[in-house]
XYZ file of C-alpha atoms in Angstrom:
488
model
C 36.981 12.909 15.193
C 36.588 9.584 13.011
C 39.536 7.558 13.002
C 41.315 8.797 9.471
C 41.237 12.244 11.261
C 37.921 13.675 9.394
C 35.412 15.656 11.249
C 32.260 12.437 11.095
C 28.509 14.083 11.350
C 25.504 13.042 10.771
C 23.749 12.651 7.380
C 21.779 15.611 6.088
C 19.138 12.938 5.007
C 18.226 10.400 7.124
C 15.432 8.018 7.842
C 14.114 10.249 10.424
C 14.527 13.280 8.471
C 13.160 12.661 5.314
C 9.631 13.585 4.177
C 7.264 10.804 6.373
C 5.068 10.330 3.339
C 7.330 8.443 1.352
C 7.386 5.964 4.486
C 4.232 5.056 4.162
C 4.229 3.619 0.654
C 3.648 0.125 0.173
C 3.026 -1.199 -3.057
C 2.507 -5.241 -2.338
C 3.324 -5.969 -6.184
C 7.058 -5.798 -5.988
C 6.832 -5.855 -2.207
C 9.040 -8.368 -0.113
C 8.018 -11.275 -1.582
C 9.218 -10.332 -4.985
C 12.637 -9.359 -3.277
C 12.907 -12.652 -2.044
C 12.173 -14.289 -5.013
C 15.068 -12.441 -7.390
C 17.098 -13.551 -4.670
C 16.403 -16.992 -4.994
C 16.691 -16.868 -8.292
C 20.156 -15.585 -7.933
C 21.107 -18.523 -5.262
C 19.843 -21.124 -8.526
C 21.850 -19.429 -11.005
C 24.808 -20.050 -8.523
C 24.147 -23.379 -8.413
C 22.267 -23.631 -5.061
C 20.195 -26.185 -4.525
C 16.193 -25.831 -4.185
C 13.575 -27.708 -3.775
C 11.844 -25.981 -7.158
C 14.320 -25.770 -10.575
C 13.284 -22.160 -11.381
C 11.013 -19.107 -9.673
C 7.933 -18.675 -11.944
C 7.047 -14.898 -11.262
C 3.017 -14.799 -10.933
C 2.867 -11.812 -9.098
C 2.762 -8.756 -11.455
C 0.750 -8.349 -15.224
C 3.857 -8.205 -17.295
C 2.833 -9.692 -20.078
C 5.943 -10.359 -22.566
C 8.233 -11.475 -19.245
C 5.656 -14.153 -19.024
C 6.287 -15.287 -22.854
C 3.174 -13.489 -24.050
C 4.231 -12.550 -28.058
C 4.590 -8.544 -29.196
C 2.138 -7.444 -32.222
C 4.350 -8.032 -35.080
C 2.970 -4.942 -36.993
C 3.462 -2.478 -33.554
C 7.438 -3.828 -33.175
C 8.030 -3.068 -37.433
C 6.342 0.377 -37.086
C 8.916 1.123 -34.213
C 11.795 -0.167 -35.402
C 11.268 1.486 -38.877
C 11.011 4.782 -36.886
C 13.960 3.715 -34.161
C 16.494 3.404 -37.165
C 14.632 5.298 -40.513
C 17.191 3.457 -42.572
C 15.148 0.523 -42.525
C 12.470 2.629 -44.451
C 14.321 1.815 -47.280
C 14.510 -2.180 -46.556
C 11.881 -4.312 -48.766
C 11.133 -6.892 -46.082
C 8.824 -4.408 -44.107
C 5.425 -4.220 -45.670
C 3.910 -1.048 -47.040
C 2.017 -0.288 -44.257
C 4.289 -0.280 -41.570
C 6.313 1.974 -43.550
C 3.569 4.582 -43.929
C 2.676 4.511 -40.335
C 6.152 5.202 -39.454
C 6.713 7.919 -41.790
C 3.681 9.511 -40.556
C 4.837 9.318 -37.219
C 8.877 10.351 -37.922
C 6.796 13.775 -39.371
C 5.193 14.625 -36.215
C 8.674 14.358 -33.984
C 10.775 17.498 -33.942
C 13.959 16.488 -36.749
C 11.403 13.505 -37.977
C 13.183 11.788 -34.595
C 11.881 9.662 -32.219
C 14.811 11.030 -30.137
C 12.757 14.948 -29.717
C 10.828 15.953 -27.003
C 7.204 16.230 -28.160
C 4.299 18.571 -26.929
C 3.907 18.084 -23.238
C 0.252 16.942 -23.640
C 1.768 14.460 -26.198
C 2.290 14.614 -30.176
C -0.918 16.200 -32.008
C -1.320 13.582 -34.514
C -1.505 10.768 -32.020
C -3.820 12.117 -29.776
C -6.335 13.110 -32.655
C -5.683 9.597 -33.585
C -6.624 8.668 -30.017
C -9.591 11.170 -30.300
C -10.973 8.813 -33.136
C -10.453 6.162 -31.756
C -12.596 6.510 -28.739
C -15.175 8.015 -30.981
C -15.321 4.693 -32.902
C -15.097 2.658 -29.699
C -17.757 4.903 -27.796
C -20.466 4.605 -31.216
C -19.673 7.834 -32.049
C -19.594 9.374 -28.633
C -17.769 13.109 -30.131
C -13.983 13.273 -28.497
C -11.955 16.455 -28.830
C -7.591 15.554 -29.369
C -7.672 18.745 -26.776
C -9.366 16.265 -24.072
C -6.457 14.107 -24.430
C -3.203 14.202 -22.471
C -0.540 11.251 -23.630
C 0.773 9.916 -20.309
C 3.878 7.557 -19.201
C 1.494 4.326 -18.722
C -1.820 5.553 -17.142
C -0.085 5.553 -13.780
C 1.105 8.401 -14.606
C -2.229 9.802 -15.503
C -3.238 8.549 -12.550
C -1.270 10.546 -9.971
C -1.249 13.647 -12.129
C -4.822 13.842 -11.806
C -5.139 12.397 -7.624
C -2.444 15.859 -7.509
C -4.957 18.353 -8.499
C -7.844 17.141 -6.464
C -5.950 16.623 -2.787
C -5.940 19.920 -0.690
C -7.295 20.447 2.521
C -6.267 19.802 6.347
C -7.444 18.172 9.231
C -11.266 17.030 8.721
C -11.623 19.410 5.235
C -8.247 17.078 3.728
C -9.502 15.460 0.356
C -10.696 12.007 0.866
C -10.334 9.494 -2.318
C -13.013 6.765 -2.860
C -10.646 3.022 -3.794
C -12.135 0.019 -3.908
C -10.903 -2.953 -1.759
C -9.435 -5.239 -3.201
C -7.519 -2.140 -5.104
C -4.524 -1.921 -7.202
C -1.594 -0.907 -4.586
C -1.164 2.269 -6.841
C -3.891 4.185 -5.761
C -3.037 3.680 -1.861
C 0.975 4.349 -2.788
C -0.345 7.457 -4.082
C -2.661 8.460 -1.759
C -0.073 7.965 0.703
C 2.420 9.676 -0.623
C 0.043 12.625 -1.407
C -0.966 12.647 2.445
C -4.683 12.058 1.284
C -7.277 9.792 2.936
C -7.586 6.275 1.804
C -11.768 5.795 1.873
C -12.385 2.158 1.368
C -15.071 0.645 -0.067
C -15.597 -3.104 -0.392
C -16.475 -5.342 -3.180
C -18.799 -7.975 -3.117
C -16.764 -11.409 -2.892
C -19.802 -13.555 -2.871
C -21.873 -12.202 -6.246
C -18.371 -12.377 -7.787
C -16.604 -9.330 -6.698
C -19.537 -6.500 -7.858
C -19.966 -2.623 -6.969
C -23.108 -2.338 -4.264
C -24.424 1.201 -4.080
C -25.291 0.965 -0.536
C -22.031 0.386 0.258
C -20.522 3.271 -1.755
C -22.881 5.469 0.645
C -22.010 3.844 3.446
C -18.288 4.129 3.101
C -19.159 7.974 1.685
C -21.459 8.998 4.817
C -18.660 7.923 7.330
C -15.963 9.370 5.797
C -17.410 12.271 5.906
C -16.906 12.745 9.566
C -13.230 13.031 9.170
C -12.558 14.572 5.664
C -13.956 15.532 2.619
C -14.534 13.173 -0.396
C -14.135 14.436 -3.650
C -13.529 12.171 -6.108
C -14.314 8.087 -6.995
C -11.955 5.876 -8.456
C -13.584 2.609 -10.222
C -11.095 -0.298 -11.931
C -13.052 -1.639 -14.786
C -12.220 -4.329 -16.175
C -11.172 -4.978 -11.883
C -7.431 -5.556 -10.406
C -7.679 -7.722 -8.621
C -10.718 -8.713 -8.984
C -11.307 -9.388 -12.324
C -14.750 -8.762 -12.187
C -16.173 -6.426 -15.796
C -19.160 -4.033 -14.425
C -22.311 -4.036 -15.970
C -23.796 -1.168 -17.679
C -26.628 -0.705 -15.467
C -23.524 -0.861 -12.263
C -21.767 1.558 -14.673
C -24.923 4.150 -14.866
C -25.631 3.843 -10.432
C -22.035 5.005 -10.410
C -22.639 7.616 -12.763
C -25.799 8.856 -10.512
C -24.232 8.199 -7.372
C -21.291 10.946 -8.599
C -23.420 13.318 -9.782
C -25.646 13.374 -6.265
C -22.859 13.475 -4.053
C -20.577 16.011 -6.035
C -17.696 13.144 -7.186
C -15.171 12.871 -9.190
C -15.177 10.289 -11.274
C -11.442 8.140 -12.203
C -12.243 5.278 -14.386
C -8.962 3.097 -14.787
C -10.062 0.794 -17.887
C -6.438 -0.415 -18.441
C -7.953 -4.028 -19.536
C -10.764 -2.767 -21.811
C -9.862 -5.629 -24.054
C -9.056 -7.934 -21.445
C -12.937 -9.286 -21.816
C -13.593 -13.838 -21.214
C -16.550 -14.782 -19.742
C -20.167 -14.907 -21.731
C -22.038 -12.397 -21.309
C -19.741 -9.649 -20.096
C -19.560 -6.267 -22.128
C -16.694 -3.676 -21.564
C -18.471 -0.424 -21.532
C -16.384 2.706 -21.198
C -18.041 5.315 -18.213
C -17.504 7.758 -21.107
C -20.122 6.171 -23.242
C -22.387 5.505 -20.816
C -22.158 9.319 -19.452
C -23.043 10.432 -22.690
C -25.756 8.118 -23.456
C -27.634 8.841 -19.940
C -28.022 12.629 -21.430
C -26.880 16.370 -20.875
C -28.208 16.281 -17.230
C -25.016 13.657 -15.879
C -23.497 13.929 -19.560
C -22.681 18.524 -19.414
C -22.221 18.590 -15.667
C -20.725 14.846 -14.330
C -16.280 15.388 -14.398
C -14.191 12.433 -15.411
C -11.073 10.921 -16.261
C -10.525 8.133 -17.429
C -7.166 6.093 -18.392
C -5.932 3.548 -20.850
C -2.575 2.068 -22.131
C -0.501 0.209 -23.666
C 0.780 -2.284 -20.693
C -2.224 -4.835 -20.831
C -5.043 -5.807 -23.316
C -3.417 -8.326 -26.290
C -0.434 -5.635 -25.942
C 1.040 -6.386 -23.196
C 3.795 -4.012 -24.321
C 4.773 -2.825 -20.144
C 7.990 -1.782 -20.954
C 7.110 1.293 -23.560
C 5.034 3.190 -20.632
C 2.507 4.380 -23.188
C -0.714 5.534 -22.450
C -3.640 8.631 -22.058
C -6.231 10.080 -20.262
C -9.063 11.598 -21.472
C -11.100 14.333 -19.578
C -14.408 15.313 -19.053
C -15.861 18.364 -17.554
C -13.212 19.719 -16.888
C -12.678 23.506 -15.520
C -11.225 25.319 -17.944
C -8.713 27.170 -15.395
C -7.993 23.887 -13.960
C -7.408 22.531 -17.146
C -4.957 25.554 -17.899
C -3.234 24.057 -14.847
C -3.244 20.125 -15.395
C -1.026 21.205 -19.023
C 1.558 23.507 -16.512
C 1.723 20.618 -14.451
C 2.295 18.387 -17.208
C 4.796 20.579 -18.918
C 6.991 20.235 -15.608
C 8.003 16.402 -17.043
C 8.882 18.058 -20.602
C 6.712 15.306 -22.259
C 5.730 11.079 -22.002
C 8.724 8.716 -23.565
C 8.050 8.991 -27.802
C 8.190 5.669 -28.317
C 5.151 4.709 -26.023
C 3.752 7.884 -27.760
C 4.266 6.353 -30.894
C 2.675 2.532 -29.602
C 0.092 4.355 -28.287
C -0.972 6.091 -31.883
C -0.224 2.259 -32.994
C -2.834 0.396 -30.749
C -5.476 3.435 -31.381
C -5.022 3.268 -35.320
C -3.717 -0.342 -35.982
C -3.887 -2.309 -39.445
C -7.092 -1.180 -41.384
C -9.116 -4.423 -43.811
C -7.028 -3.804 -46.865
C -3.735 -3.538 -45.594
C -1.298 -6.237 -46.050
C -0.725 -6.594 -42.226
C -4.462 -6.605 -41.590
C -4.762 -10.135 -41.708
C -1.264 -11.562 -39.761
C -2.304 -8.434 -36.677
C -6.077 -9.765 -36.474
C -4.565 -13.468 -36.066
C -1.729 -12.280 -33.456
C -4.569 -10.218 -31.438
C -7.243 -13.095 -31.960
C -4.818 -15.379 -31.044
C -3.906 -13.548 -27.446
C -6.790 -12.717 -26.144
C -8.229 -16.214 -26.976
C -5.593 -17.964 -24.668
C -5.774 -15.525 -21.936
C -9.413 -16.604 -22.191
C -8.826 -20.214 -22.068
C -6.356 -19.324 -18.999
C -8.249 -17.783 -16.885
C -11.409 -20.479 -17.267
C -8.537 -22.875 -16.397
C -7.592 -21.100 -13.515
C -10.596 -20.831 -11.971
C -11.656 -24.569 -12.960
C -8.512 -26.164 -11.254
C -8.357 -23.552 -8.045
C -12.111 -24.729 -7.240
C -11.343 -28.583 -7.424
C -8.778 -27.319 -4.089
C -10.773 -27.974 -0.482
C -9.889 -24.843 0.889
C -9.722 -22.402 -2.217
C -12.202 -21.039 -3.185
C -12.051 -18.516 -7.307
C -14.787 -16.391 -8.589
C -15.045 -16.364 -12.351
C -12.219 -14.136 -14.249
C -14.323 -12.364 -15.879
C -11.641 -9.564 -17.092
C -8.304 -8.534 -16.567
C -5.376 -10.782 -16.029
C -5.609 -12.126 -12.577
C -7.110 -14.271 -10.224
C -8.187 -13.547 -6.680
C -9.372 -16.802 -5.204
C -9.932 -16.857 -1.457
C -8.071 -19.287 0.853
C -8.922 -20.709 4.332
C -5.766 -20.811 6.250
C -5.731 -22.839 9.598
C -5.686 -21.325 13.234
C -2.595 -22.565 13.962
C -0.851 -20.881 11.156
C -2.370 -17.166 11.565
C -1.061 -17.682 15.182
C 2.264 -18.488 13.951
C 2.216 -15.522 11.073
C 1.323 -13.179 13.756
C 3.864 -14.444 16.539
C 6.225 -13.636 13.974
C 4.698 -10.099 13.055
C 3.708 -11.062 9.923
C -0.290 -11.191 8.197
C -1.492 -14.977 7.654
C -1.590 -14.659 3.838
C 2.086 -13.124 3.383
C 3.139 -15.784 5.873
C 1.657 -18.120 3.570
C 2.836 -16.806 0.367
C 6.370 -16.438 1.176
C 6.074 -20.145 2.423
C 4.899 -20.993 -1.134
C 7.817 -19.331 -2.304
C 10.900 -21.109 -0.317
C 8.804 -24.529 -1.124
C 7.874 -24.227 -4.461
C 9.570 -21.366 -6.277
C 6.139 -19.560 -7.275
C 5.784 -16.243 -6.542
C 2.373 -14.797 -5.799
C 1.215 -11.361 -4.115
C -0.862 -11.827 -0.453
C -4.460 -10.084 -0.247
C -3.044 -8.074 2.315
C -1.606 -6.283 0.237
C -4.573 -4.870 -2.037
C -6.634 -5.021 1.211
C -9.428 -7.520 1.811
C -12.542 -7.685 4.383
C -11.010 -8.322 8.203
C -10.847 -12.365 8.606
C -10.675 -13.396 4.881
C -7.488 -14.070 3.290
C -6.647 -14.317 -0.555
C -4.072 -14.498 -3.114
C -3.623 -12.539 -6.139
C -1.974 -14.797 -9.090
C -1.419 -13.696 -12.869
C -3.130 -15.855 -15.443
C -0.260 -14.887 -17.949
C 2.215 -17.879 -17.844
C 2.111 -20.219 -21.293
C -0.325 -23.059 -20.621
C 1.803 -25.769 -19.991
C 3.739 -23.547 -16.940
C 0.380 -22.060 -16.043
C -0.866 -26.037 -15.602
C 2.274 -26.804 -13.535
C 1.504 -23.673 -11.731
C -1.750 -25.091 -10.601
C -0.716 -28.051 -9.474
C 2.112 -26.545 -7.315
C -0.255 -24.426 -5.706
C -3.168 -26.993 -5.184
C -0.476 -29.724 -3.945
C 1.385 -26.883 -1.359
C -2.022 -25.750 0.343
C -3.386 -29.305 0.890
C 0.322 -29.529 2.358
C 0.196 -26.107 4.256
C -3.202 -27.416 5.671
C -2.042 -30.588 6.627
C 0.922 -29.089 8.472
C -1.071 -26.746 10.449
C -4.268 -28.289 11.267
């Protein structure tokens, strides 16, 4: 008996009882360190004193937190169809108006408030349809292909769901590269599938080695079987942007082996240095013939999170799917029909960033200035990046050649991976979270998207406005000559 006279007993759900899966999550990106930080940004606030004035948050692509500027056209469209009143207001051009009206007429009441479709509203994903179509030179896309998804996460798992089954040494095995986005081993985890690692290429700036897809391949198939290959293109973290001959040994390397192929091209846009291409795995497919182009299955995601977007918040994004069996299919929409359907509004961004201002239209100009605009500063950022990170004795960056990050490697000293591990910790958190309590800038360790045994890295946004992004720098060049004084 407790001591108010109740009968106590143990909870129903406890840490020991709940499913073991969900224990063995980790998703490094809003890990510990990022805990830590909104905590010290909560001891500033109360007036605490540090020795930083504010936490600048490099740890996670979220574009607008980091003062990136929405599409003007994309945030009238949505408001117009958030509150129709403002249809009738003259200080929204012509175009917006149109593009809202159009999209009030595909929601259930002309609301943005009604469920839609599960595989997302028809109108937008034919709109997607053509949109690939234009991107892919006329590659054909069917709007039945396309499933509208909550950010291409969501996509994502969805499609990891269908392909894990399978115990002991028949369990599904999932190709990731290393460094990987935390998502795919979060969802592997929770799935109870096998991680199958297979590394990048620091040294000829982060690229895909065929040999070493077979390698990792032929020994995982000791202990499970492999079905399917998941490739980030434009890379995170890596910012590397595959070539197309990379693009078609991937292709080949599927099609031998019996792969699936998951192409997360998030960052399509997200294109700097000279003489980098995006090509889509869906274009390529098709242009390498009906032998790899009728038989080879992919998906492959997009969104509206990253690019000149940057629009995170919406969770807007599809998948498109190739090769697909049909009874499988059938299945993927039941599945899909579970969640009733993606949020509208990212529905509605989505149709926005697939069929955006046309030459002609009086926001044509003012959206091709905003976009130009974006992309040409994250361009400038990430050259700055690397530039300043290699004048550092001890850092070493490979070119951002995509994306929105930075992945430099960093020598830490003996002395300090002894003291990281006597405290249970790995060298580069230890060193990250150090960063943190002495200069208020939050990055994400390499250990936490995985990294070759004995190297160490960071992984830093290139997102902050240039002035912060240049104070940024210098914090983090100044703290590791610091760290590496202390410890040698």
């Amino acid at each position: 008996m407790s001591e108010n006279g109740m009968v106590s007993r143990a909870k129903v759900l406890t840490i020991d009882t709940m499913n073991p899966t969900v224990k063995k999550v980790e998703y490094a990106v809003r890990g510990p360190i990022v805990q830590r930080a909104v905590e010290l940004e909560r001891e500033l606030s109360e007036g605490m004193k540090k020795p930083f004035a504010e936490v600048i948050k490099a740890n996670i692509g979220d574009a607008h937190a980091m003062g990136q500027q929405p599409i003007t056209f994309f945030r009238q469209v949505l408001a117009l169809c958030s509150y129709p009143e403002l249809l009738n207001d003259s200080t929204f051009p012509e175009d917006a108006k149109s593009r809202a009206h159009r999209i009030l007429q595909s929601c259930g009441g002309n609301s943005m408030g009604s469920y839609s479709a599960s595989q997302g509203i028809d109108s937008v994903r034919q709109d997607v349809a053509r949109y690939i179509e234009r991107r892919d030179g006329g590659v054909p896309c069917d709007p039945d292909d396309i499933y509208l998804t909550t950010g291409a996460s969501d996509g994502i798992v969805t499609m990891l769901k269908l392909l894990v089954c399978g115990e002991g040494a028949a369990r599904t095995g999932v190709m990731i590269s290393i460094p990987q986005y935390p998502l795919y081993s979060a969802a592997l985890a929770e799935l109870g599938a096998v991680q199958i690692n297979y590394y990048l290429n620091e040294e000829t700036c982060w690229s895909l080695d065929i040999g070493e897809l077979q390698r990792a391949l032929d020994e995982a198939r000791q202990y499970c079987n492999p079905r399917a290959l998941c490739i980030i293109n434009p890379g995170n973290p890596t910012g590397q942007v595959q070539s197309r001959e990379c693009i078609e040994d991937v292709i080949r390397f599927a099609a031998k082996e019996r792969l699936f192929l998951m192409a997360d091209e998030v960052y399509q846009d997200n294109v700097y240095a000279e003489g980098c291409q995006f090509h889509s795995f869906k274009k390529v497919l098709f242009e390498m013939g009906p032998e790899y182009s009728n038989t080879v299955e992919l998906a492959s995601f997009h969104s509206t999170s990253k690019c000149y977007m940057g629009e995170c918040g919406f969770r807007g994004g599809y998948m498109e799917i190739i090769n697909m069996d049909d009874e499988v299919k059938a299945q993927l929409t039941k599945l899909v029909s579970v969640r009733l359907c993606p949020p509208v509004p990212g529905q509605a961004l989505m149709d926005l960033v697939v069929n955006p201002p046309q030459p002609g239209e009086p926001s044509y100009d003012n959206f091709i200035k905003e976009r130009t605009a974006t992309l040409s500063a994250l361009a400038q950022k990430a050259k700055l990046t690397e530039q300043v990170l290699n004048t550092v004795q001890g850092i070493s960056c490979n070119p951002v050649q995509g994306a929105m990050y930075s992945f430099p490697r960093i020598t830490i000293p003996e002395k300090a991976i002894k003291e990281a591990t006597d405290k249970g910790q790995q060298p580069d958190m230890f060193y990250c979270m150090k960063m943190l309590e002495e200069t208020g800038i939050c990055l994400v360790p390499g250990s936490g998207f995985g990294q070759k045994d004995g190297t160490y890295h960071f992984r830093m946004t290139i997102l902050p406005p240039n002035d912060k992004l240049q104070i940024l720098l210098n914090k983090v060049k100044e703290f590791h000559q610091r760290f590496t004084q202390q410890y040698s």
